[in-house]
Short mmCIF file of C-alpha atoms and ligand atoms in Angstrom, two decimals:
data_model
loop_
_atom_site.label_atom_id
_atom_site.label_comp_id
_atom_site.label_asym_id
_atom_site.label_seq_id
_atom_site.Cartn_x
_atom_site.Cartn_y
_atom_site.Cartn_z
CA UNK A 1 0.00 0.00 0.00
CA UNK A 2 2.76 2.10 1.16
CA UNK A 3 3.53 5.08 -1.93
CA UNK A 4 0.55 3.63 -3.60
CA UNK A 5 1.15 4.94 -7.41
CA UNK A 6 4.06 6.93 -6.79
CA UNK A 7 5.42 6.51 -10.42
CA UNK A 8 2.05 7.67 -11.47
CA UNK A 9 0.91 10.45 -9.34
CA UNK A 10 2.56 14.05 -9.42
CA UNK A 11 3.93 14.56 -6.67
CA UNK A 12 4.98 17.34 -4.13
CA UNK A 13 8.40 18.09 -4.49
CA UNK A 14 10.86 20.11 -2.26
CA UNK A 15 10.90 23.06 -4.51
CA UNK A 16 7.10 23.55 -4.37
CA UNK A 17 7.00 24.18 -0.90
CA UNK A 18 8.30 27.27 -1.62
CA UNK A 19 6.34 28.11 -4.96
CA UNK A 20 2.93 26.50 -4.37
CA UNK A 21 -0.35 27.16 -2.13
CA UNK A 22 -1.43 24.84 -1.06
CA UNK A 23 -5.75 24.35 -0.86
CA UNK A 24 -7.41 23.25 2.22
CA UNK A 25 -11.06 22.35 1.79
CA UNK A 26 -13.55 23.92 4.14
CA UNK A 27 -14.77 21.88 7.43
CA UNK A 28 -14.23 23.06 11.01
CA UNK A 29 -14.10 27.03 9.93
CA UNK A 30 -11.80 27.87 13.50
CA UNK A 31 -9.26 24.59 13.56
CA UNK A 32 -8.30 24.76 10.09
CA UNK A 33 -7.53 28.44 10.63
CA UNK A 34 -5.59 27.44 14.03
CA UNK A 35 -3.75 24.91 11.84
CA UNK A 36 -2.80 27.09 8.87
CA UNK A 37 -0.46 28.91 11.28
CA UNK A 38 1.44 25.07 12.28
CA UNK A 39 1.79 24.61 8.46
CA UNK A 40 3.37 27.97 7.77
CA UNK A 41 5.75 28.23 10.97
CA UNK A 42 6.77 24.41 8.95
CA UNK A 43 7.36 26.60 5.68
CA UNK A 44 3.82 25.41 4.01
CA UNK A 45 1.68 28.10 2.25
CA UNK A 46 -1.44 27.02 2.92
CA UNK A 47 -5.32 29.22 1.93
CA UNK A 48 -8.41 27.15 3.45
CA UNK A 49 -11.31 27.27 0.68
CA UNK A 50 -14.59 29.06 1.60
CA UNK A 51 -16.34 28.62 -1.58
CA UNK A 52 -19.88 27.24 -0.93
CA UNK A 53 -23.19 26.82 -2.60
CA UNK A 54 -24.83 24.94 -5.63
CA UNK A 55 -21.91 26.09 -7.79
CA UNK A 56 -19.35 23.48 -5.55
CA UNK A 57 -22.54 20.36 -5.79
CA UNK A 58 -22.78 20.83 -8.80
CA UNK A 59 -19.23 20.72 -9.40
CA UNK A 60 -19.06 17.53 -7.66
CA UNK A 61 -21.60 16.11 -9.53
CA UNK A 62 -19.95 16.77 -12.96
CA UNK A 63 -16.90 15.35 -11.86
CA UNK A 64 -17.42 12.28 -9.58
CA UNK A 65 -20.16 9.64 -10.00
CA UNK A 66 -23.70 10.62 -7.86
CA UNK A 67 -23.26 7.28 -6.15
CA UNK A 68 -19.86 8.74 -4.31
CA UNK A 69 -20.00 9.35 -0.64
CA UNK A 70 -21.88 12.92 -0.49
CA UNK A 71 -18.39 14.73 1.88
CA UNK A 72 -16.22 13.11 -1.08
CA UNK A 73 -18.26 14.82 -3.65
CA UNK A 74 -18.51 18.36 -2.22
CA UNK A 75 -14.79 18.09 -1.05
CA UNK A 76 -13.97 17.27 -5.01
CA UNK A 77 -16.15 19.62 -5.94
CA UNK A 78 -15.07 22.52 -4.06
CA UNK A 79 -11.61 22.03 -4.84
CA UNK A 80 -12.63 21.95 -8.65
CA UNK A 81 -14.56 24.66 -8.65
CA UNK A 82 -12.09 26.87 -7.12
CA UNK A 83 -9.48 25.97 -9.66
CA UNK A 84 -11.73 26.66 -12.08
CA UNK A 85 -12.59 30.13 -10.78
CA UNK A 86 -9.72 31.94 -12.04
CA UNK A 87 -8.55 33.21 -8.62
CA UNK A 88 -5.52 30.98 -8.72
CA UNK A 89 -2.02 30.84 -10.86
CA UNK A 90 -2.45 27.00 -11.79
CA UNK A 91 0.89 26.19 -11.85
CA UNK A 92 1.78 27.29 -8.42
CA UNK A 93 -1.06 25.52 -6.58
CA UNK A 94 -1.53 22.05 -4.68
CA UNK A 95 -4.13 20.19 -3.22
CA UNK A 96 -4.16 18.72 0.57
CA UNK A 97 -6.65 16.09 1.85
CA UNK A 98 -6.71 13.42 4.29
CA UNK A 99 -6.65 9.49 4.30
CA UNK A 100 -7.87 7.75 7.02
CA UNK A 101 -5.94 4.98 6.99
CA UNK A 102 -9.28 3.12 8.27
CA UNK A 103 -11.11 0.22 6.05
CA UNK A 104 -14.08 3.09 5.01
CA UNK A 105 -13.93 4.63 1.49
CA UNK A 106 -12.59 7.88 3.57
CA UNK A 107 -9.31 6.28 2.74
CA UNK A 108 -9.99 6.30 -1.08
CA UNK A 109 -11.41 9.90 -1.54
CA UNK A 110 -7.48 10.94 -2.89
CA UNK A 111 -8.28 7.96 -5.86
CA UNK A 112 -11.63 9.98 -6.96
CA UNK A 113 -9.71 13.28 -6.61
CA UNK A 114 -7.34 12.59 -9.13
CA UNK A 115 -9.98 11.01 -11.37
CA UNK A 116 -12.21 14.02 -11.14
CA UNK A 117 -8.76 16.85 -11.44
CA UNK A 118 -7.71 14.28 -15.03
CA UNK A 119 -11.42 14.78 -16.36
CA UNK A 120 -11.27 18.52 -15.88
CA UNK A 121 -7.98 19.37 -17.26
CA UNK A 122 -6.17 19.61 -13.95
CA UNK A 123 -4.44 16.57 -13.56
CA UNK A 124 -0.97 18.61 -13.73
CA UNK A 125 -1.81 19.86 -10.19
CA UNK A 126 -0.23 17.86 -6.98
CA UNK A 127 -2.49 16.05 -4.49
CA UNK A 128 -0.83 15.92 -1.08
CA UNK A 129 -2.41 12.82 1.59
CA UNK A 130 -2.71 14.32 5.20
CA UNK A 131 -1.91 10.63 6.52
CA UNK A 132 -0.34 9.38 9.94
CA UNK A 133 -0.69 5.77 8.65
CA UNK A 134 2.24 5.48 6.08
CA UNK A 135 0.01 5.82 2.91
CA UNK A 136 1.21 8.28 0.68
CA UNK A 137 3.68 10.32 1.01
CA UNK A 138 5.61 13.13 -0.60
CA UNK A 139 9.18 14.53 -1.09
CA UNK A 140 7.78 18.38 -0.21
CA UNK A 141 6.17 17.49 2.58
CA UNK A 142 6.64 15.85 5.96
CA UNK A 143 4.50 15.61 8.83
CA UNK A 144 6.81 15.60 11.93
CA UNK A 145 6.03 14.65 15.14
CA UNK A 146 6.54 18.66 16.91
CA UNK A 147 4.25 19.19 13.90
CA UNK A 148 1.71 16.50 15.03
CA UNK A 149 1.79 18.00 18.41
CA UNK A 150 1.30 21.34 17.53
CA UNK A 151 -1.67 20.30 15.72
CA UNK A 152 -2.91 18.45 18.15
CA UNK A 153 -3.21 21.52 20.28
CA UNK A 154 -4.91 23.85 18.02
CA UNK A 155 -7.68 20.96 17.00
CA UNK A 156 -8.37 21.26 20.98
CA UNK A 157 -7.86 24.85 21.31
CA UNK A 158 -10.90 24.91 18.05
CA UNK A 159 -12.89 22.32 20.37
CA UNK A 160 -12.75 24.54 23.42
CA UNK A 161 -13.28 28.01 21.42
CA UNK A 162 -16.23 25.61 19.32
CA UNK A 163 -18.01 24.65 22.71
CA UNK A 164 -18.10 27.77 24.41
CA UNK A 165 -19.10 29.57 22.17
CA UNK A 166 -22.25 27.34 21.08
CA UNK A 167 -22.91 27.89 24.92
CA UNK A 168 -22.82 31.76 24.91
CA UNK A 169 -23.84 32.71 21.53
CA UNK A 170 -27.68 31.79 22.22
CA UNK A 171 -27.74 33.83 25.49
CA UNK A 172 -25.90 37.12 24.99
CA UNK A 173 -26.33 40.14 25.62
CA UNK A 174 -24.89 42.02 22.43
CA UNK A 175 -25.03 40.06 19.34
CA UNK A 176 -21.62 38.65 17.98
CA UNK A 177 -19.81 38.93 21.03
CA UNK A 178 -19.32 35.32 21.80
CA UNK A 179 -18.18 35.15 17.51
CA UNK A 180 -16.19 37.89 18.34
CA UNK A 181 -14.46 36.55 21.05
CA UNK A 182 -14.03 33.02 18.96
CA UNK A 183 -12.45 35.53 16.54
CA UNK A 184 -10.04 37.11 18.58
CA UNK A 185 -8.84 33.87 20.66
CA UNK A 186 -8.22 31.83 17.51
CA UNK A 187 -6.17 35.30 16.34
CA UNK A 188 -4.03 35.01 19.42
CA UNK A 189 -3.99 31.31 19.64
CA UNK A 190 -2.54 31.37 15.88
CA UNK A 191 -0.28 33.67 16.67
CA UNK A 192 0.97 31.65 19.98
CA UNK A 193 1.56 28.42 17.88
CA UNK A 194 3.43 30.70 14.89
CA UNK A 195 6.24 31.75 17.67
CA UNK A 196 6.36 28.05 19.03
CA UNK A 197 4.47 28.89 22.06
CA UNK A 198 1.15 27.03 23.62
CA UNK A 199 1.43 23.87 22.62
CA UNK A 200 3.06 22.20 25.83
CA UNK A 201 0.48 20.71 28.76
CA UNK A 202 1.20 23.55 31.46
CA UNK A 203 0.94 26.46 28.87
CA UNK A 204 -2.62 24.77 27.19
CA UNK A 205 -4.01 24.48 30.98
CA UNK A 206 -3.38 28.18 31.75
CA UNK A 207 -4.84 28.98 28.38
CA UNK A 208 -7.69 26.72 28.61
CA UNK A 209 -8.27 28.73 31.97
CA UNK A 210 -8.00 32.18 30.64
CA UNK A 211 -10.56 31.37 27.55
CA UNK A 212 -13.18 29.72 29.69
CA UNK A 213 -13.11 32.69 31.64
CA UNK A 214 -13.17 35.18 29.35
CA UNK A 215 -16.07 33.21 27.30
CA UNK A 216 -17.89 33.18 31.45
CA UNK A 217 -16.96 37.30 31.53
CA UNK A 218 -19.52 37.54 27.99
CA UNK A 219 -22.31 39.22 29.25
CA UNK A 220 -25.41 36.91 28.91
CA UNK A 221 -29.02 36.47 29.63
CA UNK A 222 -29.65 32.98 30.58
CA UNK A 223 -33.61 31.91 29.08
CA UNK A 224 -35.50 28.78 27.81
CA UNK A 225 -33.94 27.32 24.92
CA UNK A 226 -33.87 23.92 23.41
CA UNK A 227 -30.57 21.97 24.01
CA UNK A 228 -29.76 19.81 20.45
CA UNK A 229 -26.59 18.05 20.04
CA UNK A 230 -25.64 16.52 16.81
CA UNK A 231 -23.68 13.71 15.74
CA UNK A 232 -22.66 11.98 12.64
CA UNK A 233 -20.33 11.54 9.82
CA UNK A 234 -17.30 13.96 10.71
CA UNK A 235 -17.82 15.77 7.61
CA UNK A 236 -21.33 16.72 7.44
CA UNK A 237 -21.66 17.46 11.35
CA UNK A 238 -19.19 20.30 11.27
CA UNK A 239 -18.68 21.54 7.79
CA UNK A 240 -21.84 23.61 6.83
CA UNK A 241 -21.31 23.07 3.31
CA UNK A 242 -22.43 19.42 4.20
CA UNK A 243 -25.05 20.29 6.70
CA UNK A 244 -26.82 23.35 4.78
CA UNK A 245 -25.68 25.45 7.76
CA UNK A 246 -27.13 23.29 10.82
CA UNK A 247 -25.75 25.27 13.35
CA UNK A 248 -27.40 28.51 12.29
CA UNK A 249 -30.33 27.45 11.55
CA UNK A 250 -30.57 25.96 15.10
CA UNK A 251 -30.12 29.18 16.78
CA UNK A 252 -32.08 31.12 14.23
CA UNK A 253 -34.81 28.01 15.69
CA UNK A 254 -33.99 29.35 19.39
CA UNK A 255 -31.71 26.14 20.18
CA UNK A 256 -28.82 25.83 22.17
CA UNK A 257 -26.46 23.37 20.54
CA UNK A 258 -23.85 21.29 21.62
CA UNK A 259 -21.32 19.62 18.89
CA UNK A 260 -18.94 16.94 20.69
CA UNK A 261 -15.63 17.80 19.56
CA UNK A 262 -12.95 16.54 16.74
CA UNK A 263 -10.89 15.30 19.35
CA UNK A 264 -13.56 12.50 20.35
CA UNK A 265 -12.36 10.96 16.72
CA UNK A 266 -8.78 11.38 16.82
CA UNK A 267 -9.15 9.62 20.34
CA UNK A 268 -11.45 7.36 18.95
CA UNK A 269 -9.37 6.39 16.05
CA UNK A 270 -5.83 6.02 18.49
CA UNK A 271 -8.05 3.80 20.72
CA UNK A 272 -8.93 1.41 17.31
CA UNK A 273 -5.56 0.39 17.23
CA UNK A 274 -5.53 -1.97 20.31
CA UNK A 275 -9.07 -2.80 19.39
CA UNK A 276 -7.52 -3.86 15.82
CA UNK A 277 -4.86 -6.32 17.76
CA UNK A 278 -7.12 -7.50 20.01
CA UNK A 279 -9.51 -8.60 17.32
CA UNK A 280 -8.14 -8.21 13.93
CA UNK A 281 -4.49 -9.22 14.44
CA UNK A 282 -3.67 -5.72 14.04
CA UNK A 283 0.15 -4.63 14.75
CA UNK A 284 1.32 -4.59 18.34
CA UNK A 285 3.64 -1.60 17.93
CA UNK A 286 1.09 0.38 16.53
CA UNK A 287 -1.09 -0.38 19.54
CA UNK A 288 1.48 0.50 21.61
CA UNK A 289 2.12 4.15 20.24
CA UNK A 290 -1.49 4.56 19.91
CA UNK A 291 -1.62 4.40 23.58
CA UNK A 292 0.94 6.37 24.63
CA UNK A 293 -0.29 9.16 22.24
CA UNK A 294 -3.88 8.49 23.71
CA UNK A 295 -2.82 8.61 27.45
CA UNK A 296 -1.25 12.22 26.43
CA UNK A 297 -4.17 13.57 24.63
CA UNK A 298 -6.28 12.47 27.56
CA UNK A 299 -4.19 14.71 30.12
CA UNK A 300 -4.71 17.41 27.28
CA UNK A 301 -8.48 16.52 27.32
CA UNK A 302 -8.57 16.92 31.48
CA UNK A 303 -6.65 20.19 31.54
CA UNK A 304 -9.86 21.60 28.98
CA UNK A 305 -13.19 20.15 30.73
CA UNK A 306 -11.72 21.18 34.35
CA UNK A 307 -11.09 24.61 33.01
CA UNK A 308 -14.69 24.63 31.58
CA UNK A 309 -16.52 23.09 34.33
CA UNK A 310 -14.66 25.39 36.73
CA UNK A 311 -16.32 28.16 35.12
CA UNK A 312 -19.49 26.80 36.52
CA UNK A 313 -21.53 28.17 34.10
CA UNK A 314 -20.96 25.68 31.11
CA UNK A 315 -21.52 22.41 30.41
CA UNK A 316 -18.95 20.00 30.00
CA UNK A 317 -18.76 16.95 27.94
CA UNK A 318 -17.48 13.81 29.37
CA UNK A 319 -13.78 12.94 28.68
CA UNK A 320 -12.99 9.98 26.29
CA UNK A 321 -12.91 7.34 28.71
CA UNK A 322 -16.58 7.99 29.63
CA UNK A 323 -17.59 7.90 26.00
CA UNK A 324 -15.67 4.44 25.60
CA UNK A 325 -18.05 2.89 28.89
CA UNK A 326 -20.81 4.68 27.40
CA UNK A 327 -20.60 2.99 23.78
CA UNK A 328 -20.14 -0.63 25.43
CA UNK A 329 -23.32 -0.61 26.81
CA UNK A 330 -24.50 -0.36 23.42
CA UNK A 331 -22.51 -1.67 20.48
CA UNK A 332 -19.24 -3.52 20.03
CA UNK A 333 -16.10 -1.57 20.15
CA UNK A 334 -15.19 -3.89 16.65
CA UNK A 335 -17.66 -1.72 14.79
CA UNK A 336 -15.27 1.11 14.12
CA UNK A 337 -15.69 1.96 10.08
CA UNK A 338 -16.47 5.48 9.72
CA UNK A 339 -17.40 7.00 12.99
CA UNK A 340 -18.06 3.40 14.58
CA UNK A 341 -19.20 2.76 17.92
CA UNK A 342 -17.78 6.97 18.73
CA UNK A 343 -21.08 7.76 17.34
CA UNK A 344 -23.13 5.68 19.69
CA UNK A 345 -21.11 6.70 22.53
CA UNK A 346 -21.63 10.48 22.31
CA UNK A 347 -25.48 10.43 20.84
CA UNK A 348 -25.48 8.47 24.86
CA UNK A 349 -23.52 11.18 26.12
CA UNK A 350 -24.95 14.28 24.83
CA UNK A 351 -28.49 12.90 25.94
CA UNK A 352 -27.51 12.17 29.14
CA UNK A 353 -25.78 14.96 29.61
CA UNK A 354 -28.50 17.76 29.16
CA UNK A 355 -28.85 17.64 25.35
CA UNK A 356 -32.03 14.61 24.97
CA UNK A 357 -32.96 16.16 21.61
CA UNK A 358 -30.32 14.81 19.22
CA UNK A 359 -29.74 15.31 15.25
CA UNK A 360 -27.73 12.52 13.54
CA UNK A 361 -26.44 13.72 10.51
CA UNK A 362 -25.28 11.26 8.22
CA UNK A 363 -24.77 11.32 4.30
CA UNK A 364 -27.38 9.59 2.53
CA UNK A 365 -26.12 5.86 1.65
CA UNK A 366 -23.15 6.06 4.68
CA UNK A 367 -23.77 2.42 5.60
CA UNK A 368 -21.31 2.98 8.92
CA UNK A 369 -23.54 5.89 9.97
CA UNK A 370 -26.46 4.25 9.43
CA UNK A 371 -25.76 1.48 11.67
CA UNK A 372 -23.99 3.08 14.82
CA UNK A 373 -26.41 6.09 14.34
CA UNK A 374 -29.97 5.09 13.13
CA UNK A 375 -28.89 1.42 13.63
CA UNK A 376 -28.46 2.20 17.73
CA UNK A 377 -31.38 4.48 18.35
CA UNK A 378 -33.92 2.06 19.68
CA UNK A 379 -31.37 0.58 22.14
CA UNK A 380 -31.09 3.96 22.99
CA UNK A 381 -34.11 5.04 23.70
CA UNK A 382 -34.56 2.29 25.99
CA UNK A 383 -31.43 2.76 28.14
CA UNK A 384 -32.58 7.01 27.78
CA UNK A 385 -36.00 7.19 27.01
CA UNK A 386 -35.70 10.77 27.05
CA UNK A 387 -33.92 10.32 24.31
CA UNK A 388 -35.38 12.88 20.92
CA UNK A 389 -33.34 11.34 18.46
CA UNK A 390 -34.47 12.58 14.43
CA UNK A 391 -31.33 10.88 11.62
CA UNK A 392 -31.15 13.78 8.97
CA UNK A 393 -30.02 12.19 5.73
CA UNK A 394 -27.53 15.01 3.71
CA UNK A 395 -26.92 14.53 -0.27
CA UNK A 396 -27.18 16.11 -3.70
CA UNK A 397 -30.35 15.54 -4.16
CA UNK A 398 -31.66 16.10 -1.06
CA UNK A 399 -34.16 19.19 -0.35
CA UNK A 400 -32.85 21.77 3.07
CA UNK A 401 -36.24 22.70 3.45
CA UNK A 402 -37.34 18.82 3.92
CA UNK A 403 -34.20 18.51 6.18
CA UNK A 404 -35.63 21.66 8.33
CA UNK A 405 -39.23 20.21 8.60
CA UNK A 406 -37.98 17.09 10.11
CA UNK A 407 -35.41 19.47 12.34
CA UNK A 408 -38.62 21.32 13.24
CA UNK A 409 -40.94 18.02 14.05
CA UNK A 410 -38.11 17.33 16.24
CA UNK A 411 -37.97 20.40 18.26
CA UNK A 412 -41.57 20.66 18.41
CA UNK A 413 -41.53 16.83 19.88
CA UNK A 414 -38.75 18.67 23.03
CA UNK A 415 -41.81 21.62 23.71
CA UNK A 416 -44.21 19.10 23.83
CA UNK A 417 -42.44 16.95 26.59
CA UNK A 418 -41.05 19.70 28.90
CA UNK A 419 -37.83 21.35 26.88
CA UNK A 420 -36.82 24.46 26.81
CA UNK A 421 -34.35 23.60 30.02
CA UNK A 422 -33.53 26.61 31.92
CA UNK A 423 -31.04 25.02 33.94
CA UNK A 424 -30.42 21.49 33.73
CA UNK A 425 -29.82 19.88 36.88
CA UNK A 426 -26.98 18.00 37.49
CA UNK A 427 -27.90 14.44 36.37
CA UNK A 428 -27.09 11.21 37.84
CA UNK A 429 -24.45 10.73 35.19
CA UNK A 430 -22.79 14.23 35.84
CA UNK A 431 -21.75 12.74 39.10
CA UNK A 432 -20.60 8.98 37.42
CA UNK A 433 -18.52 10.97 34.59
CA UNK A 434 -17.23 13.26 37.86
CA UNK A 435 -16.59 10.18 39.70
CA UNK A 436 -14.94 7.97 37.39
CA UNK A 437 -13.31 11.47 35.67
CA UNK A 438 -11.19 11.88 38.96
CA UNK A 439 -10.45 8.13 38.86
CA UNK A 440 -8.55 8.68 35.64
S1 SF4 B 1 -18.19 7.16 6.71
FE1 SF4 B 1 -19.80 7.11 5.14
S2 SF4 B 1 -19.51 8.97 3.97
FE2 SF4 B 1 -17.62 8.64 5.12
S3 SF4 B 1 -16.31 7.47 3.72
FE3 SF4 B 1 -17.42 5.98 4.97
S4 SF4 B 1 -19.24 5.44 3.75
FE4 SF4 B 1 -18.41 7.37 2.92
#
C-alpha cells in the first residue's frame, strides 16, 4: 500500500513548498484556521477554501459519479470549482486532503480526486495525503512529530473556542460577542503556535483557563432554549457546506447546541488500534504508540473540561474514557468503520448529559452511519427514554427545506415533553462521569 502509485501520481516536491499554495477544503471554519499557522511556521503556504453553494454540488456532480460518498463529492467539488474560478495561478497551486488509513472509502477519496482533477484538465496539479498511517507520502512534505503535536493543540484549542461559544452565543447580551471573542482567541492562539508557544500541557491548561473565563466574563441572559446536540459523519456534522448550515439554523430556531468535539475521533481512532490487535491481528507496535499518544491527549483533554466546568456556568462533555463505557453498553467496540461505535457513545452522552434532543447527521447511503447512528437508536431510547433522536439524511439531491421540517418536528416533539431547560440539573451521570473522571 505504502507510496501507492508513486510513479504515477505528481507529486509534491521540495521546490514547491516554496512556490505552491497549497488548498485546504472547508470543514471546522476555526481549527483549520488554528492549523494554517502550524503549516506555515513548517514553511507550508497554505489558503483554506470558503467557496460554498450549488456552484461546488454541482461541481461535484460533474466530476465524480452521484453514487460517491456525499463529503467526497462536495470536497472534489469545491476544490474543482475553485481551480476553475480563475482566482488561482495554476501552476503554483496544490491540493491537501486526508486518508484515514481506516477500512471506510474515507481512505480512497485521494483515488476519486485525481480522477475528477484528469477529467477537468487539472491533472498537472499535486495532491498531497494528510496521513499518519504510512500511505502516501511526498518529497515536499513531511508531517513531523513537533508538527503532530502542535496540531494536536490547536484541534483542541478549536474544540474549546467551538463549545463555548455554542454555549454563549444563544444567550448574549450584544449580538456577535461570543463570535467575536471566537475571533479574537483563535487570532491570538494562531499567533501563539506561529512563535512556538502554547502547545506544551502547562501552557494549554493556563490557556484553557484564561478562555473559559473570558467566554464566562460575555455578558449573557440565561432563558429557555432547546438543548440539540448533533452527531454523525465527521464531515457533514461540522462543515456547513455538508449540513446546509445546521448550526445557524438551530439558533435562528432558538436552540442551544452542543457539537462533541474533533478530538472524540482522533481519540477514537488512536483507541482502534488496540481494538484492531485485540480482534483483527492488528500490529502490536502500533497499539502500543497509539496508547501512549492516547494517554497524552487524555491529560490534554482533562486540563480543557476542568477549566470549563470550573467556570461553573458551562456544560462539560465527558472525557474519552466515559464515552468508551458509554458505547459498550451499546454496540461492540469492533464496529469502528467510519465514525463506529464513537457515534453511539456520544449520541449516549450528549443525551444524558443535558442535550435529549439529538440530530444525527449522516450522508445519505453512509452504511457505517447508518448502523452506529440510526442502527443504535432504539437501544437507545430504551437505556434514555428521554432520548429525541431525528437521523437527517444530507446529499445532492436532497431538499434543506425537507431537512428543516424534520429538524422542526423534532424540536416541536422537546416543547411538547417539557424542553426548553432553563437550567439542567446535574444528572445522575454528571456525578458517574465526575466520579470515574477523577479516577482517571
Ligand atoms: S463514513 Fe460514510 S460517507 Fe464517510 S467514507 Fe465511509 S461510507 Fe463514505
Amino acid at each position: 500500500m505504502k507510496n501507492h502509485h508513486k510513479a504515477e501520481r505528481v507529486l509534491f516536491t521540495k521546490a514547491m513548498k516554496r512556490t505552491h499554495t497549497i488548498l485546504i477544503p472547508d470543514m471546522l471554519p476555526v481549527h483549520f484556521e488554528i492549523i494554517r499557522h502550524v503549516f506555515a511556521e513548517y514553511g507550508y503556504k497554505t489558503e483554506i477554501l470558503h467557496n460554498e453553494g450549488r456552484e461546488v454540488i454541482n461541481t461535484g456532480l460533474k466530476y465524480v459519479h452521484n453514487d460517491t460518498c456525499y463529503p467526497a463529492l462536495l470536497v472534489i467539488g469545491q476544490f474543482i470549482s475553485a481551480l476553475q474560478s480563475g482566482k488561482y495561478d495554476l501552476d503554483h497551486i496544490a491540493l491537501m486532503i486526508t486518508q484515514t488509513g481506516g477500512g471506510c472509502r474515507a481512505s480512497n477519496y485521494i483515488y476519486l480526486l485525481r480522477k475528477a482533477l484528469k477529467k477537468a484538465g487539472l491533472e498537472k496539479i499535486p495532491v498531497i495525503s494528510l496521513n499518519t498511517s504510512g500511505l502516501e507520502s511526498n518529497p515536499g512534505f513531511h508531517l513531523t512529530i513537533p508538527m503532530l503535536v502542535k496540531m494536536m493543540a490547536a484541534l483542541v484549542y478549536g474544540d474549546e473556542l467551538m463549545l463555548l461559544g455554542n454555549q454563549v452565543r444563544p444567550y448574549e447580551k450584544t449580538p456577535g460577542s461570543a463570535d467575536a471573542c471566537v475571533q479574537d482567541w483563535t487570532k491570538r492562539i494562531s499567533e501563539m503556535l506561529n512563535h512556538r508557544r502554547g502547545f506544551t500541557l502547562p501552557e494549554m491548561r493556563r490557556m484553557f483557563q484564561e478562555i473559559a473565563r473570558d467566554f464566562a466574563a460575555i455578558p449573557q441572559e440565561r432563558c429557555a432554549k432547546i438543548r440539540v446536540g448533533v452527531v454523525g459523519e465527521i464531515y457533514v456534522k461540522f462543515s456547513p457546506l455538508g449540513n446546509n448550515g445546521l448550526e445557524k439554523f438551530l439558533l435562528e430556531q432558538g436552540c442551544e447546541v452542543m457539537l462533541p468535539g474533533v478530538m472524540g475521533f482522533v481519540m477514537y481512532a488512536l483507541s482502534n488500534q488496540e481494538i484492531d490487535r485485540k480482534l483483527y491481528g492488528g500490529k502490536a507496535i502500533m497499539a502500543t504508540v497509539s496508547n501512549v499518544a492516547l494517554r497524552y491527549l487524555e491529560a490534554v483533554e482533562r486540563a480543557m473540561l476542568d477549566a470549563i466546568r470550573q467556570q461553573g456556568c458551562f456544560t462539560a462533555p465527558a472525557p474519552f474514557a466515559r464515552l468508551e463505557k458509554l458505547g459498550e453498553r451499546v454496540i461492540n467496540r469492533g464496529s469502528k468503520m467510519g465514525e463506529g461505535w464513537l457515534l453511539t457513545a456520544e449520541t449516549l452522552e450528549l443525551v444524558e448529559n443535558g442535550y435529549p434532543n439529538v440530530i444525527c447527521a449522516q450522508p445519505f447511503g453512509c452504511l457505517p452511519n447508518h448502523i452506529n447512528g440510526r442502527g443504535m437508536m432504539n437501544r437507545i431510547k430504551e437505556l434514555a427514554p428521554q432520548a429525541n433522536i431525528v437521523a437527517i439524511d444530507y446529499d445532492s439531491g436532497a431538499a434543506s427545506v425537507n431537512q428543516e421540517n424534520r429538524i422542526k418536528l423534532m424540536l416541536s416533539s422537546a416543547k411538547r415533553s417539557g424542553d426548553p431547560v432553563h437550567n439542567v440539573p446535574e444528572t445522575q451521570l454528571s456525578h458517574n462521569v465526575e466520579h470515574e473522571y477523577a479516577a482517571t
